[in-house]
Amino acid sequence: MAEPKKADKAPGGKGGGAAGRGGQAAPARPKGGKGAPATDAPAAPAKRASVSGTVPPRMRERFRTAVVPAMMKERGYGNPFQVPRLAKVVINMGVGEGKENAKVLDFATADLQAISGQKPIITRAKKSIANFKLRENVPIGCKETLRGPRMYEFLDRLVNVALPRVRDFKGVPPKGFDGRGNYNMGLKEQIIFPEIVYDKVDKVRGMDITMVTTARTDEEAKALLTHLGVPFRTAEA
């Protein structure tokens, strides 16, 4: 008696059908794998907001058009890039009572942000000092570093608006240089800046301002700051 024939395998199997070994394989569906083309193009990165708006800082324009030619003629520089420049301005405000009342730091940071237009960072104690009742990592002040347009705009307001509002102002002391071309000065009140609303000030605080330049000597740095309009105190005053 003859054996019954085996049933053909389903299409797509090993031996028969259109997708068998000898047949042509069916086209595979595209998967969202590594080599698949992206259907949606990635969004373009957002453009960074301009710091100074459409109007460039006038002190930076003055440095390029007036200060650089004047210092090249005065000091005999052969290249405009030899002229010292202002690299950055660092503002530091100490808040000693911040270790007892953290809310005081909110007022200090708000004042500093209004003055410079940039959010400051909180400075903390590096080590514990028992005589001052100071513990490590306790907030004791705030500071910020200004560069570029914000630096020139702050210096412009400091020289032309804030310092003339100081009572009996005779100029900033010329002995604030550190020997490496950087100048340090202090202010006793933050209310000399027009951005500060006197009615909202909880306490009058001072601040330290450091002007970092690329000058190699204090003489070059003083000449640069004088051309930029910093009013140094004379010997007669």
Coordinates of C-alpha atoms in Angstrom, one line a residue:
M1 CA 0.0 0.0 0.0
A2 CA 1.5 3.3 -1.0
E3 CA 2.2 5.9 1.7
P4 CA 0.3 9.2 1.5
K5 CA 2.2 12.2 0.2
K6 CA 3.4 14.7 2.8
A7 CA 1.5 18.0 2.8
D8 CA 3.3 20.9 1.4
K9 CA 4.8 23.3 3.9
A10 CA 3.3 26.7 4.4
P11 CA 4.6 29.5 2.2
G12 CA 7.6 31.2 3.7
G13 CA 9.0 27.9 5.1
K14 CA 12.3 26.3 4.4
G15 CA 11.5 24.3 1.4
G16 CA 8.7 26.0 -0.6
G17 CA 6.7 29.1 -1.2
A18 CA 7.7 32.4 -2.6
A19 CA 10.1 33.1 0.2
G20 CA 11.9 29.8 0.1
R21 CA 15.6 29.2 -0.5
G22 CA 15.3 29.3 -4.3
G23 CA 12.6 32.0 -4.4
Q24 CA 12.8 35.7 -4.1
A25 CA 12.5 37.1 -0.6
A26 CA 9.7 39.4 0.2
P27 CA 10.7 43.0 0.8
A28 CA 11.2 43.7 4.5
R29 CA 9.3 46.4 6.2
P30 CA 11.3 49.4 7.2
K31 CA 12.0 49.5 10.9
G32 CA 12.9 52.4 13.1
G33 CA 16.3 51.0 13.7
K34 CA 19.8 52.4 13.4
G35 CA 19.8 52.9 9.6
A36 CA 16.3 54.0 9.2
P37 CA 15.9 57.6 7.9
A38 CA 14.5 60.0 10.5
T39 CA 11.0 61.1 9.7
D40 CA 11.0 64.3 11.7
A41 CA 14.0 66.6 11.4
P42 CA 15.4 67.8 14.8
A43 CA 14.5 71.3 15.8
A44 CA 17.1 74.0 15.3
P45 CA 18.7 75.1 18.6
A46 CA 17.4 78.3 20.0
K47 CA 19.4 81.4 19.3
R48 CA 21.1 82.8 22.3
A49 CA 19.6 86.1 23.5
S50 CA 21.7 89.2 23.0
V51 CA 23.2 90.6 26.2
S52 CA 23.2 94.2 25.3
G53 CA 20.4 94.5 22.8
T54 CA 20.8 96.3 19.5
V55 CA 22.8 99.2 20.8
P56 CA 26.5 98.2 21.5
P57 CA 28.0 99.4 24.8
R58 CA 29.4 103.0 24.3
M59 CA 32.4 102.4 26.5
R60 CA 33.5 99.5 24.3
E61 CA 33.1 101.6 21.2
R62 CA 35.1 104.4 22.9
F63 CA 37.9 101.9 23.7
R64 CA 38.1 100.8 20.1
T65 CA 37.9 104.2 18.5
A66 CA 39.6 106.5 21.0
V67 CA 41.5 104.6 23.8
V68 CA 43.5 102.3 21.5
P69 CA 44.9 105.0 19.2
A70 CA 45.6 107.3 22.1
M71 CA 47.6 104.7 24.0
M72 CA 49.5 103.6 20.9
K73 CA 50.6 107.2 20.4
E74 CA 51.3 107.8 24.1
R75 CA 53.2 104.6 25.0
G76 CA 54.6 103.8 21.5
Y77 CA 52.9 100.5 20.9
G78 CA 53.5 99.2 17.4
N79 CA 50.4 96.9 17.3
P80 CA 46.8 97.5 18.5
F81 CA 46.9 94.1 20.2
Q82 CA 49.7 95.3 22.5
V83 CA 47.3 97.8 24.1
P84 CA 46.1 96.4 27.5
R85 CA 42.5 95.6 27.7
L86 CA 39.9 95.1 30.4
A87 CA 39.4 91.3 30.8
K88 CA 36.7 91.1 33.5
V89 CA 35.1 92.8 36.5
V90 CA 34.4 90.8 39.7
I91 CA 31.9 92.1 42.2
N92 CA 31.8 90.6 45.7
M93 CA 29.3 91.5 48.5
G94 CA 29.9 90.0 51.9
V95 CA 26.9 89.2 54.0
G96 CA 28.1 88.1 57.4
E97 CA 24.6 87.9 58.9
G98 CA 23.7 85.3 56.3
K99 CA 25.0 82.5 58.6
E100 CA 22.2 83.3 61.1
N101 CA 19.4 84.5 58.7
A102 CA 19.4 83.0 55.2
K103 CA 16.7 85.4 54.1
V104 CA 19.2 88.3 54.2
L105 CA 21.0 86.7 51.3
D106 CA 17.8 87.0 49.1
F107 CA 17.9 90.8 49.5
A108 CA 21.7 91.0 48.8
T109 CA 21.5 88.8 45.7
A110 CA 18.5 90.9 44.5
D111 CA 20.4 94.1 44.9
L112 CA 23.5 92.7 43.1
Q113 CA 21.4 91.3 40.3
A114 CA 19.7 94.7 39.8
I115 CA 23.0 96.5 39.7
S116 CA 24.8 94.3 37.2
G117 CA 22.0 92.6 35.3
Q118 CA 23.4 89.1 36.0
K119 CA 22.4 86.6 38.6
P120 CA 25.1 86.2 41.3
I121 CA 26.3 83.0 42.9
I122 CA 26.3 82.3 46.7
T123 CA 29.7 82.1 48.4
R124 CA 30.2 79.7 51.3
A125 CA 32.7 79.4 54.1
K126 CA 35.6 77.1 53.2
K127 CA 36.4 76.1 56.8
S128 CA 35.0 76.5 60.3
I129 CA 36.3 79.2 62.6
A130 CA 35.1 78.9 66.2
N131 CA 36.1 82.5 67.2
F132 CA 33.7 83.9 64.5
K133 CA 31.0 81.3 65.2
L134 CA 31.4 80.2 61.6
R135 CA 30.8 76.7 60.3
E136 CA 32.0 75.2 57.1
N137 CA 29.8 75.5 54.0
V138 CA 27.6 78.2 55.5
P139 CA 26.5 81.0 53.1
I140 CA 28.3 84.2 53.8
G141 CA 28.0 86.4 50.7
C142 CA 27.5 86.5 47.0
K143 CA 29.6 87.4 44.0
E144 CA 29.6 87.5 40.2
T145 CA 32.0 87.9 37.2
L146 CA 31.1 90.3 34.4
R147 CA 32.6 89.9 30.9
G148 CA 31.9 91.3 27.5
P149 CA 29.1 93.8 27.0
R150 CA 27.8 93.5 30.6
M151 CA 31.3 94.4 31.9
Y152 CA 31.5 97.6 29.8
E153 CA 27.9 98.6 30.6
F154 CA 28.5 98.2 34.4
L155 CA 31.8 100.1 34.2
D156 CA 30.0 102.9 32.3
R157 CA 27.3 103.2 34.9
L158 CA 29.8 103.0 37.8
V159 CA 32.1 105.8 36.4
N160 CA 29.5 108.2 35.0
V161 CA 26.5 107.7 37.2
A162 CA 27.2 105.9 40.5
L163 CA 30.5 107.4 41.7
P164 CA 29.4 111.1 41.1
R165 CA 26.5 110.4 43.5
V166 CA 28.9 109.7 46.4
R167 CA 28.9 112.5 48.9
D168 CA 32.2 114.5 49.0
F169 CA 33.7 112.3 46.3
K170 CA 37.3 113.2 45.4
G171 CA 38.2 110.2 43.3
V172 CA 39.1 106.6 43.8
P173 CA 42.4 105.8 45.6
P174 CA 45.3 105.1 43.3
K175 CA 46.8 102.6 45.7
G176 CA 44.4 99.8 44.9
F177 CA 46.6 98.0 42.4
D178 CA 48.0 94.6 43.2
G179 CA 51.3 94.7 41.3
R180 CA 50.0 92.6 38.4
G181 CA 47.9 95.2 36.6
N182 CA 44.6 94.6 38.5
Y183 CA 42.7 97.3 40.4
N184 CA 40.6 96.8 43.6
M185 CA 38.2 99.3 45.1
G186 CA 35.4 99.3 47.6
L187 CA 32.0 100.9 47.9
K188 CA 30.3 101.5 51.2
E189 CA 26.8 101.8 49.9
Q190 CA 24.9 100.0 47.2
I191 CA 22.3 102.8 47.0
I192 CA 24.5 105.0 44.9
F193 CA 23.4 102.9 41.9
P194 CA 20.1 104.3 40.3
E195 CA 18.8 100.7 39.9
I196 CA 18.4 100.3 43.7
V197 CA 15.0 101.5 45.1
Y198 CA 15.7 103.0 48.5
D199 CA 12.4 102.1 49.9
K200 CA 13.0 98.4 49.2
V201 CA 16.5 98.2 50.8
D202 CA 16.6 96.3 54.0
K203 CA 20.1 97.4 54.9
V204 CA 22.9 99.5 53.4
R205 CA 25.7 97.2 52.3
G206 CA 29.0 97.7 50.6
M207 CA 30.8 95.7 47.9
D208 CA 34.3 95.1 46.6
I209 CA 35.0 95.6 42.9
T210 CA 38.0 94.1 41.1
M211 CA 39.0 95.2 37.6
V212 CA 41.2 92.6 35.9
T213 CA 43.2 93.8 32.9
T214 CA 45.7 92.3 30.6
A215 CA 48.4 94.9 31.5
R216 CA 51.7 93.6 32.8
T217 CA 52.4 96.5 35.1
D218 CA 50.3 98.8 37.4
E219 CA 51.4 101.8 35.4
E220 CA 49.9 100.4 32.2
A221 CA 46.7 99.4 34.0
K222 CA 46.3 102.9 35.5
A223 CA 46.8 104.5 32.1
L224 CA 44.1 102.2 30.6
L225 CA 41.6 102.8 33.4
T226 CA 42.3 106.6 33.2
H227 CA 41.5 106.6 29.5
L228 CA 38.3 104.7 30.2
G229 CA 37.2 107.4 32.6
V230 CA 38.0 106.0 36.1
P231 CA 38.5 109.1 38.3
F232 CA 41.7 108.5 40.3
R233 CA 42.3 110.7 43.3
T234 CA 45.1 113.3 42.8
A235 CA 47.8 114.1 45.3
E236 CA 46.2 117.5 46.1
A237 CA 42.9 115.8 47.0

